[in-house]
Short mmCIF file of C-alpha atoms and ligand atoms in Angstrom, two decimals:
data_model
loop_
_atom_site.label_atom_id
_atom_site.label_comp_id
_atom_site.label_asym_id
_atom_site.label_seq_id
_atom_site.Cartn_x
_atom_site.Cartn_y
_atom_site.Cartn_z
CA UNK A 14 116.33 88.36 126.29
CA UNK A 15 112.87 87.72 127.34
CA UNK A 16 111.28 84.61 126.02
CA UNK A 17 108.23 84.76 123.80
CA UNK A 18 105.74 81.99 123.74
CA UNK A 19 103.68 81.79 120.52
CA UNK A 20 101.16 79.62 118.82
CA UNK A 21 102.59 77.42 116.11
CA UNK A 22 100.24 75.95 113.72
CA UNK A 23 102.83 73.24 112.96
CA UNK A 24 102.44 71.76 116.39
CA UNK A 25 98.94 73.50 117.24
CA UNK A 26 100.48 74.50 120.63
CA UNK A 27 101.84 77.38 122.40
CA UNK A 28 105.77 76.97 122.14
CA UNK A 29 108.64 78.83 123.55
CA UNK A 30 110.09 80.67 120.76
CA UNK A 31 113.74 79.87 120.10
CA UNK A 32 115.26 81.44 117.02
CA UNK A 33 117.94 79.58 115.02
CA UNK A 34 120.67 82.31 115.49
CA UNK A 35 119.68 84.59 118.48
CA UNK A 36 119.56 87.78 118.65
CA UNK A 37 118.63 87.64 115.20
CA UNK A 38 115.27 86.66 114.16
CA UNK A 39 114.06 85.84 110.48
CA UNK A 40 110.49 86.64 109.69
CA UNK A 41 108.57 86.36 106.65
CA UNK A 42 105.20 87.60 105.85
CA UNK A 43 102.83 86.73 102.81
CA UNK A 44 102.26 90.23 101.52
CA UNK A 45 99.50 91.84 99.40
CA UNK A 46 98.30 91.17 95.92
CA UNK A 47 98.33 94.69 94.41
CA UNK A 48 95.34 94.55 92.25
CA UNK A 49 92.63 96.35 94.33
CA UNK A 50 93.20 98.55 97.52
CA UNK A 51 93.82 96.53 100.58
CA UNK A 52 90.82 96.43 102.85
CA UNK A 53 90.91 96.83 106.69
CA UNK A 54 90.72 92.93 106.92
CA UNK A 55 94.05 92.82 105.22
CA UNK A 56 95.39 95.50 107.14
CA UNK A 57 94.65 93.65 110.26
CA UNK A 58 96.78 91.01 109.08
CA UNK A 59 99.87 93.46 108.52
CA UNK A 60 98.91 94.90 111.97
CA UNK A 61 99.37 91.71 113.85
CA UNK A 62 102.75 91.12 112.23
CA UNK A 63 103.72 94.60 113.16
CA UNK A 64 102.82 93.76 116.67
CA UNK A 65 104.77 90.56 116.56
CA UNK A 66 107.83 92.21 115.01
CA UNK A 67 107.87 95.13 117.66
CA UNK A 68 107.41 92.54 120.32
CA UNK A 69 110.48 90.71 119.39
CA UNK A 70 112.42 94.12 119.29
CA UNK A 71 110.94 95.09 122.64
CA UNK A 72 112.54 91.66 123.72
CA UNK A 73 115.77 92.60 122.36
CA UNK A 74 115.90 90.62 119.20
CA UNK A 75 117.26 91.94 116.05
CA UNK A 76 114.45 91.26 113.32
CA UNK A 77 115.07 90.78 109.55
CA UNK A 78 111.65 91.15 108.14
CA UNK A 79 111.02 90.32 104.48
CA UNK A 80 107.45 90.63 102.70
CA UNK A 81 106.58 89.76 99.25
CA UNK A 82 104.56 91.74 96.85
CA UNK A 83 102.43 89.86 94.42
CA UNK A 84 102.39 91.55 91.23
CA UNK A 85 101.97 88.50 88.92
CA UNK A 86 100.52 84.92 88.77
CA UNK A 87 97.94 85.09 91.62
CA UNK A 88 94.73 83.74 89.85
CA UNK A 89 91.28 84.67 90.58
CA UNK A 90 91.00 81.05 91.97
CA UNK A 91 93.98 79.98 94.23
CA UNK A 92 93.86 76.59 92.72
CA UNK A 93 95.32 77.50 89.16
CA UNK A 94 91.88 78.62 87.69
CA UNK A 95 90.74 81.85 86.44
CA UNK A 96 92.57 84.96 85.12
CA UNK A 97 95.60 86.66 86.82
CA UNK A 98 94.19 89.40 89.22
CA UNK A 99 96.53 92.24 88.22
CA UNK A 100 95.92 91.58 84.46
CA UNK A 101 92.24 91.37 85.02
CA UNK A 102 92.23 94.94 86.71
CA UNK A 103 94.68 96.15 84.06
CA UNK A 104 92.36 95.18 81.27
CA UNK A 105 89.21 96.72 83.11
CA UNK A 106 90.93 99.98 83.71
CA UNK A 107 92.83 100.10 80.45
CA UNK A 108 96.11 100.28 82.01
CA UNK A 109 99.29 98.11 81.94
CA UNK A 110 100.01 95.43 84.90
CA UNK A 111 102.92 97.54 85.97
CA UNK A 112 100.69 100.64 86.31
CA UNK A 113 98.17 98.87 88.33
CA UNK A 114 100.70 97.01 90.56
CA UNK A 115 102.65 100.11 91.05
CA UNK A 116 99.35 102.07 91.97
CA UNK A 117 97.92 99.73 94.52
CA UNK A 118 101.47 98.99 96.09
CA UNK A 119 101.70 102.86 96.70
CA UNK A 120 98.32 102.98 98.23
CA UNK A 121 99.20 99.94 100.45
CA UNK A 122 102.54 101.50 101.64
CA UNK A 123 100.64 104.83 102.35
CA UNK A 124 98.26 102.95 104.51
CA UNK A 125 100.84 101.05 106.50
CA UNK A 126 102.62 104.31 106.95
CA UNK A 127 99.32 105.86 108.46
CA UNK A 128 99.00 102.84 110.66
CA UNK A 129 102.77 103.17 111.89
CA UNK A 130 103.41 99.58 110.61
CA UNK A 131 107.10 99.42 110.41
CA UNK A 132 108.15 98.99 106.78
CA UNK A 133 109.84 95.56 106.18
CA UNK A 134 113.72 95.22 106.03
CA UNK A 135 112.92 93.96 102.46
CA UNK A 136 109.95 94.28 100.43
CA UNK A 137 110.06 92.18 97.45
CA UNK A 138 108.12 92.09 94.13
CA UNK A 139 107.56 88.82 92.35
CA UNK A 140 108.29 90.32 89.11
CA UNK A 141 111.87 91.32 90.41
CA UNK A 142 112.56 87.67 91.29
CA UNK A 143 111.83 85.69 88.04
CA UNK A 144 115.51 84.33 88.03
CA UNK A 145 115.21 83.03 91.64
CA UNK A 146 111.82 81.39 90.85
CA UNK A 147 113.26 79.68 87.63
CA UNK A 148 116.33 78.32 89.49
CA UNK A 149 114.17 77.03 92.40
CA UNK A 150 111.84 75.17 89.87
CA UNK A 151 114.80 73.75 88.38
CA UNK A 152 115.92 72.32 91.79
CA UNK A 153 112.48 70.76 92.42
CA UNK A 154 112.56 69.09 88.98
CA UNK A 155 115.93 67.71 89.50
CA UNK A 156 114.76 66.32 92.91
CA UNK A 157 111.98 64.52 90.80
CA UNK A 158 108.98 66.37 92.30
CA UNK A 159 107.86 68.50 89.26
CA UNK A 160 107.10 67.57 85.59
CA UNK A 161 106.74 69.69 82.44
CA UNK A 162 103.84 69.64 80.22
CA UNK A 163 102.64 71.67 77.46
CA UNK A 164 100.52 73.92 79.73
CA UNK A 165 103.18 74.35 82.57
CA UNK A 166 105.33 72.94 84.90
CA UNK A 167 103.30 71.22 87.73
CA UNK A 168 104.32 70.12 91.43
CA UNK A 169 103.60 66.37 91.89
CA UNK A 170 102.09 66.92 95.31
CA UNK A 171 100.76 63.41 95.47
CA UNK A 172 104.02 61.80 94.84
CA UNK A 173 105.58 64.18 97.32
CA UNK A 174 103.19 63.73 100.05
CA UNK A 175 101.44 60.42 99.18
CA UNK A 176 97.71 60.36 98.51
CA UNK A 177 96.25 59.74 102.07
CA UNK A 178 98.89 61.67 104.17
CA UNK A 179 97.71 64.60 106.14
CA UNK A 180 99.13 68.15 105.51
CA UNK A 181 101.58 69.47 108.08
CA UNK A 182 99.55 72.56 108.58
CA UNK A 183 96.00 71.89 107.88
CA UNK A 184 95.97 68.31 109.13
CA UNK A 185 93.85 67.32 106.28
CA UNK A 186 94.39 64.91 103.27
CA UNK A 187 94.59 66.61 100.07
CA UNK A 188 90.96 65.71 99.19
CA UNK A 189 89.76 67.40 102.40
CA UNK A 190 92.09 70.26 101.85
CA UNK A 191 90.64 70.95 98.45
CA UNK A 192 87.07 70.00 99.35
CA UNK A 193 85.74 73.68 99.16
CA UNK A 194 87.55 74.40 95.60
CA UNK A 195 86.26 73.63 92.33
CA UNK A 196 89.00 71.37 90.92
CA UNK A 197 88.79 72.48 87.41
CA UNK A 198 92.05 71.47 86.07
CA UNK A 199 94.12 71.14 83.09
CA UNK A 200 94.14 67.68 81.57
CA UNK A 201 97.96 67.90 81.73
CA UNK A 202 98.06 67.59 85.39
CA UNK A 203 98.90 63.98 86.72
CA UNK A 204 96.54 64.53 89.60
CA UNK A 205 93.90 67.46 90.29
CA UNK A 206 95.78 68.57 93.39
CA UNK A 207 99.05 69.26 91.62
CA UNK A 208 99.65 72.96 91.36
CA UNK A 209 101.35 75.02 88.66
CA UNK A 210 105.01 76.39 89.14
CA UNK A 211 105.45 77.93 86.01
CA UNK A 212 102.55 78.53 83.28
CA UNK A 213 103.19 78.02 79.51
CA UNK A 214 101.42 78.52 76.28
CA UNK A 215 99.00 81.43 77.52
CA UNK A 216 99.74 84.03 74.56
CA UNK A 217 97.10 86.33 75.89
CA UNK A 218 98.83 86.87 79.18
CA UNK A 219 100.75 90.10 78.95
CA UNK A 220 103.51 89.66 81.39
CA UNK A 221 105.71 86.83 80.22
CA UNK A 222 109.41 85.65 80.63
CA UNK A 223 111.68 83.26 78.85
CA UNK A 224 112.38 80.12 80.90
CA UNK A 225 114.05 76.60 80.19
CA UNK A 226 110.70 75.39 79.42
CA UNK A 227 109.48 78.24 77.07
CA UNK A 228 107.87 81.71 77.56
CA UNK A 229 105.55 82.03 80.44
CA UNK A 230 104.98 83.25 83.94
CA UNK A 231 105.28 81.87 87.52
CA UNK A 232 102.40 80.20 89.54
CA UNK A 233 101.59 82.04 92.88
CA UNK A 234 103.00 80.02 95.34
CA UNK A 235 106.55 79.57 94.00
CA UNK A 236 107.46 83.46 94.66
CA UNK A 237 107.28 83.02 98.47
CA UNK A 238 109.63 80.10 98.52
CA UNK A 239 112.20 81.62 96.20
CA UNK A 240 112.21 85.10 97.78
CA UNK A 241 112.23 83.74 101.51
CA UNK A 242 115.27 81.57 100.52
CA UNK A 243 116.94 84.55 98.96
CA UNK A 244 116.63 86.92 101.66
CA UNK A 245 116.39 84.74 104.74
CA UNK A 246 117.98 81.40 103.98
CA UNK A 247 116.62 77.89 103.48
CA UNK A 248 115.29 77.63 106.96
CA UNK A 249 113.39 80.57 108.44
CA UNK A 250 112.35 81.29 112.04
CA UNK A 251 108.78 82.68 111.59
CA UNK A 252 106.44 82.63 108.65
CA UNK A 253 103.12 84.71 108.95
CA UNK A 254 99.92 85.07 107.00
CA UNK A 255 96.31 84.91 107.50
CA UNK A 256 94.38 81.55 108.40
CA UNK A 257 93.02 81.38 104.75
CA UNK A 258 96.69 80.48 103.73
CA UNK A 259 97.00 77.55 105.74
CA UNK A 260 95.28 74.87 103.72
CA UNK A 261 96.78 75.55 100.27
CA UNK A 262 99.31 78.43 99.93
CA UNK A 263 101.44 77.43 102.90
CA UNK A 264 101.13 73.72 102.52
CA UNK A 265 102.43 74.31 98.83
CA UNK A 266 105.12 76.77 100.10
CA UNK A 267 106.39 73.88 102.46
CA UNK A 268 106.21 71.21 99.67
CA UNK A 269 108.01 73.35 97.08
CA UNK A 270 110.73 74.41 99.42
CA UNK A 271 111.39 71.24 101.37
CA UNK A 272 111.58 68.94 98.16
CA UNK A 273 114.00 71.34 96.90
CA UNK A 274 116.19 71.86 99.97
CA UNK A 275 115.55 68.74 101.91
CA UNK A 276 115.60 71.01 105.07
CA UNK A 277 112.77 72.28 107.35
CA UNK A 278 111.45 75.39 105.69
CA UNK A 279 109.82 77.08 108.68
CA UNK A 280 110.26 76.74 112.42
CA UNK A 281 107.11 78.62 113.48
CA UNK A 282 104.07 79.28 111.34
CA UNK A 283 102.04 82.01 112.94
CA UNK A 284 98.56 82.83 111.48
CA UNK A 285 96.22 85.51 112.11
CA UNK A 286 92.33 85.20 112.50
CA UNK A 287 89.96 87.23 110.31
CA UNK A 288 88.44 90.71 110.67
CA UNK A 289 84.67 90.00 109.88
CA UNK A 290 81.85 92.32 108.95
CA UNK A 291 78.72 92.56 111.39
CA UNK A 292 77.25 89.64 109.88
CA UNK A 293 80.04 87.46 110.62
CA UNK A 294 81.18 87.50 107.04
CA UNK A 295 84.89 87.56 106.31
CA UNK A 296 85.69 90.95 104.80
CA UNK A 297 87.22 90.18 101.40
CA UNK A 298 87.70 91.70 98.01
CA UNK A 299 85.49 89.07 96.36
CA UNK A 300 82.58 90.39 98.46
CA UNK A 301 82.65 93.52 96.20
CA UNK A 302 82.27 96.16 98.98
CA UNK A 303 84.87 96.24 101.80
CA UNK A 304 85.82 99.09 104.32
CA UNK A 305 89.24 100.89 103.65
CA UNK A 306 91.37 102.88 105.99
CA UNK A 307 90.75 105.91 103.89
CA UNK A 308 87.04 105.77 104.90
CA UNK A 309 87.71 106.17 108.52
CA UNK A 310 88.44 110.01 108.91
CA UNK A 311 84.96 110.88 107.35
CA UNK A 312 83.33 108.65 110.03
CA UNK A 313 85.25 110.54 112.74
CA UNK A 314 88.04 108.03 113.46
CA UNK A 315 91.91 108.51 113.34
CA UNK A 316 93.53 105.69 111.31
CA UNK A 317 95.43 104.86 114.55
CA UNK A 318 92.14 104.03 116.18
CA UNK A 319 92.13 101.13 113.84
CA UNK A 320 95.55 100.11 114.92
CA UNK A 321 94.37 100.33 118.59
CA UNK A 322 91.15 98.48 117.73
CA UNK A 323 93.24 95.48 116.31
CA UNK A 324 95.70 95.92 119.33
CA UNK A 325 92.73 95.40 121.74
CA UNK A 326 92.03 92.04 120.19
CA UNK A 327 94.29 88.62 120.27
CA UNK A 328 95.46 87.98 116.81
CA UNK A 329 94.03 84.59 116.99
CA UNK A 330 90.71 85.82 117.68
CA UNK A 331 88.16 86.81 115.09
CA UNK A 332 87.07 90.26 115.35
CA UNK A 333 83.83 92.05 114.23
CA UNK A 334 84.37 95.46 112.62
CA UNK A 335 81.67 97.85 114.06
CA UNK A 336 81.26 101.55 114.62
CA UNK A 337 80.80 100.86 118.36
CA UNK A 338 84.01 99.11 118.66
CA UNK A 339 85.96 101.90 116.62
CA UNK A 340 84.32 104.47 118.89
CA UNK A 341 85.60 102.59 121.96
CA UNK A 342 89.08 102.41 120.20
CA UNK A 343 89.10 106.20 119.22
CA UNK A 344 88.25 107.03 122.94
CA UNK A 345 91.35 104.97 124.11
CA UNK A 346 93.39 106.72 121.68
CA UNK A 347 92.33 110.24 122.77
CA UNK A 348 93.00 109.09 126.41
CA UNK A 349 96.81 108.40 125.33
CA UNK A 350 96.89 111.44 123.08
CA UNK A 351 95.62 113.72 125.77
CA UNK A 352 98.03 112.40 128.30
CA UNK A 353 101.01 113.04 125.90
CA UNK A 354 99.77 116.61 125.03
CA UNK A 355 98.95 117.93 128.31
CA UNK A 356 102.07 116.72 130.13
CA UNK A 357 103.46 119.45 132.50
CA UNK A 358 106.62 121.06 131.07
CA UNK A 359 108.46 119.74 134.04
CA UNK A 360 107.35 115.91 133.46
CA UNK A 361 110.32 113.93 134.57
CA UNK A 362 112.67 112.50 131.95
CA UNK A 363 113.58 109.09 134.02
CA UNK A 364 110.89 106.76 134.51
CA UNK A 365 109.52 106.36 138.15
CA UNK A 366 110.55 103.34 139.86
CA UNK A 367 106.81 102.50 140.62
CA UNK A 368 106.41 102.19 136.68
CA UNK A 369 108.84 99.33 136.45
CA UNK A 370 106.05 96.74 137.36
CA UNK A 371 103.94 98.07 134.43
CA UNK A 372 106.54 97.85 131.95
CA UNK A 373 107.33 94.20 133.13
CA UNK A 374 103.52 93.23 132.93
CA UNK A 375 103.28 94.85 129.47
CA UNK A 376 106.23 92.72 128.19
CA UNK A 377 104.70 89.51 129.93
CA UNK A 378 101.40 90.04 128.28
CA UNK A 379 103.10 90.30 124.97
CA UNK A 380 105.21 87.41 125.47
CA UNK A 381 102.11 85.24 126.24
CA UNK A 382 101.23 84.59 122.75
CA UNK A 383 100.87 88.11 121.83
CA UNK A 384 98.16 89.03 124.33
CA UNK A 385 97.89 92.39 123.14
CA UNK A 386 94.59 93.23 124.96
CA UNK A 387 96.13 92.60 128.42
CA UNK A 388 99.13 94.71 127.14
CA UNK A 389 96.66 97.62 126.32
CA UNK A 390 95.16 97.27 129.57
CA UNK A 391 98.42 97.54 131.30
CA UNK A 392 99.16 100.76 129.43
CA UNK A 393 95.96 102.25 130.48
CA UNK A 394 96.39 101.41 134.07
CA UNK A 395 99.82 103.10 133.80
CA UNK A 396 98.37 106.34 132.86
CA UNK A 397 95.52 106.15 135.20
CA UNK A 398 97.79 105.63 138.05
CA UNK A 399 99.77 108.62 136.89
CA UNK A 400 96.67 110.92 136.99
CA UNK A 401 95.63 109.55 140.46
CA UNK A 402 99.04 110.34 141.88
CA UNK A 403 99.90 113.19 139.84
CA UNK A 404 103.33 111.43 139.24
CA UNK A 405 104.22 112.08 135.66
CA UNK A 406 107.42 109.66 135.88
CA UNK A 407 104.85 107.49 134.00
CA UNK A 408 105.70 109.25 130.70
CA UNK A 409 109.13 107.98 130.02
CA UNK A 410 107.66 104.36 130.65
CA UNK A 411 104.68 105.00 128.37
CA UNK A 412 107.07 106.00 125.61
CA UNK A 413 108.78 102.48 126.12
CA UNK A 414 105.48 100.80 125.87
CA UNK A 415 104.76 102.99 122.69
CA UNK A 416 107.58 101.19 120.93
CA UNK A 417 105.03 98.32 120.72
CA UNK A 418 101.72 100.36 120.83
CA UNK A 419 102.95 102.56 117.82
CA UNK A 420 100.75 105.56 118.58
CA UNK A 421 103.59 108.17 118.02
CA UNK A 422 103.03 109.56 121.42
CA UNK A 423 106.31 111.34 121.49
CA UNK A 424 105.12 113.27 118.26
CA UNK A 425 101.87 114.42 119.83
CA UNK A 426 103.79 115.69 122.94
CA UNK A 427 106.30 117.45 120.86
CA UNK A 428 103.61 119.18 118.71
CA UNK A 429 101.75 120.35 121.66
CA UNK A 430 104.96 121.81 123.25
CA UNK A 431 105.65 123.66 120.02
CA UNK A 432 102.52 125.19 120.09
CA UNK A 433 102.78 125.80 123.86
CA UNK A 434 100.22 127.88 125.68
CA UNK A 435 101.35 130.46 128.15
CA UNK A 436 102.25 128.92 131.46
CA UNK A 437 99.13 130.32 133.26
CA UNK A 438 96.83 128.80 130.52
CA UNK A 439 98.69 125.52 130.47
CA UNK A 440 98.28 125.18 134.39
CA UNK A 441 94.55 125.61 134.01
CA UNK A 442 94.30 123.15 131.22
CA UNK A 443 96.25 120.52 133.32
CA UNK A 444 94.06 121.12 136.20
CA UNK A 445 91.05 120.85 134.17
CA UNK A 446 92.05 117.67 132.71
CA UNK A 447 92.80 116.20 136.20
CA UNK A 448 89.35 117.34 137.53
CA UNK A 449 87.50 115.96 134.38
CA UNK A 450 89.34 112.68 135.10
CA UNK A 451 88.08 112.82 138.52
CA UNK A 452 84.49 113.55 137.21
CA UNK A 453 84.40 116.76 139.12
CA UNK A 454 82.58 118.46 136.28
CA UNK A 455 81.42 121.69 138.48
CA UNK A 456 84.95 122.58 138.83
CA UNK A 457 85.79 121.66 135.29
CA UNK A 458 82.98 124.16 134.10
CA UNK A 459 84.55 126.90 136.45
CA UNK A 460 87.78 126.42 134.79
CA UNK A 461 86.21 126.35 131.28
CA UNK A 462 84.83 129.87 132.14
CA UNK A 463 88.18 130.98 133.30
CA UNK A 464 90.08 129.67 130.26
CA UNK A 465 87.41 131.42 127.85
CA UNK A 466 87.67 134.59 129.71
CA UNK A 467 91.49 134.52 129.01
CA UNK A 468 90.71 134.39 125.32
CA UNK A 469 90.79 130.82 124.40
CA UNK A 470 88.11 128.55 122.90
CA UNK A 471 87.38 125.38 124.65
CA UNK A 472 86.02 122.34 122.95
CA UNK A 473 85.17 119.20 124.91
CA UNK A 474 85.08 115.99 122.70
CA UNK A 475 82.31 113.38 123.41
CA UNK A 476 85.38 110.86 123.96
CA UNK A 477 86.53 112.82 127.13
CA UNK A 478 89.41 114.61 125.35
CA UNK A 479 89.39 118.37 125.04
CA UNK A 480 90.90 121.05 122.76
CA UNK A 481 92.05 124.52 123.54
CA UNK A 482 92.60 127.17 120.88
CA UNK A 483 93.45 130.85 121.05
CA UNK A 484 90.54 132.81 119.75
CA UNK A 485 91.60 134.97 116.73
CA UNK A 486 90.82 138.60 117.23
P1 LIG B 18 95.74 88.91 99.91
O1 LIG B 18 96.17 90.46 99.22
O2 LIG B 18 94.19 88.70 99.46
O3 LIG B 18 96.43 87.94 99.37
O4 LIG B 18 95.62 89.06 101.40
C1 LIG B 18 96.82 89.66 102.10
C2 LIG B 18 96.81 89.05 103.35
O5 LIG B 18 95.67 89.54 104.28
C3 LIG B 18 96.71 87.64 103.65
O6 LIG B 18 97.77 87.35 104.55
C4 LIG B 18 95.39 87.26 103.99
O7 LIG B 18 95.49 86.04 104.74
C5 LIG B 18 95.11 88.43 104.85
N1 LIG B 18 93.44 88.65 105.02
C6 LIG B 18 92.62 88.64 103.69
N2 LIG B 18 91.38 89.03 104.35
C7 LIG B 18 91.65 89.07 105.70
C8 LIG B 18 90.61 89.50 106.97
N3 LIG B 18 89.28 89.67 106.60
N4 LIG B 18 90.87 89.66 108.17
C9 LIG B 18 92.32 89.39 108.39
N5 LIG B 18 93.11 89.03 107.42
C10 LIG B 18 92.89 89.10 106.26
ZN1 LIG B 19 103.08 83.55 100.70
#
């Protein structure tokens, strides 16, 4: 088993990763709130966790990955103010909350599929786990850290943490944590920082369930504690989410969970930085206009170019979404696709001995706090070396790297084989790819003419790749 080193927000250092029960790893990710399409910023978060999960698998671990889907209780303000996001969209569109949640969850899963994000082992919806949430709230009440009022059951964060102590993740006092929020709050709260576990007496809310305290619905934070405990146990190895979750959502998850179990909730908290627009603004749904995966093909980009764009940056670095950066990612994607498509029919099935150093370096980069840009450079070097030496023993090695890159290179290869060209054309195509790579454009032009004279159309793409197609007569 290789050793991953990963930045743990709990200690604010890069730590050696040691799961509780190797070779098993329990991984929990805060998932989408399904009331609008997930924008490219959200998708960056899920890609980061896909890189993490695949790295762990590359290292030989067995990962049990649970992700929640929020389909009730997430209010427009994270601190218990505003409307339920799902119900707000449902009212605006004249649909039921269930229809809204189903529609946006389906869209999200389709986007994840297009990005080759491995589906979680368990995708768990909040509305399917109301019983588990109620049980957990009962445990918290029994431990003395929650109180029941007319408007809801609240977590007594001040009593739990002490008014001046620092949050374990945020390293801020409660006043500092909430300084950016308007603390409009119910007069029933003992303290404005207390957060709701179960909302009561809101007859206009559509989704309601019976509970020991009356009909109502859960607050946003409790679902993650309840579902991670159900599927992964009371202490989990890794918990992920965007950095926006550090000060409130994840602090609250820790408080709720540990007050009930008296055990450490999470061993490694791992957070991704944002995808931002050109102006440096976080891409967010509240901004009104945000880029979607579905917009990319019209702009000339393959969805997997976005995957590669994210792979090309460290998960802890903010990245700027721009056309230029996407063009660069598309060029790299075409470079790998072309290699997979144009492999000679007799490419070796065993990886060449010389490729071992590349596979090792690739793993080392990933295990170094998920250094995906360095890993990507290693994969490119492997292909470049293969072209230089005309040794296609790189292909089986590249397929190993693709287990983490996630570009479906094997599929491209197979698709090219099934629409295979006659051997003479294939030989010309391969020679042309090699001379173009070597920037011998005069010879590339001669070969183009030769291929065309044999009845094939040749299209050179701006990014250096080329397409060949039999001319219809
Ligand atoms: P939400 O559906 O808004 O709860 O967000 C789902 C996930 O996306 C959370 O883990 C967020 O932290 C993350 N996220 C939201 N906006 C961005 C962004 N611009 N860049 C990266 N991650 C984001
Ligand atoms: Zn969560």
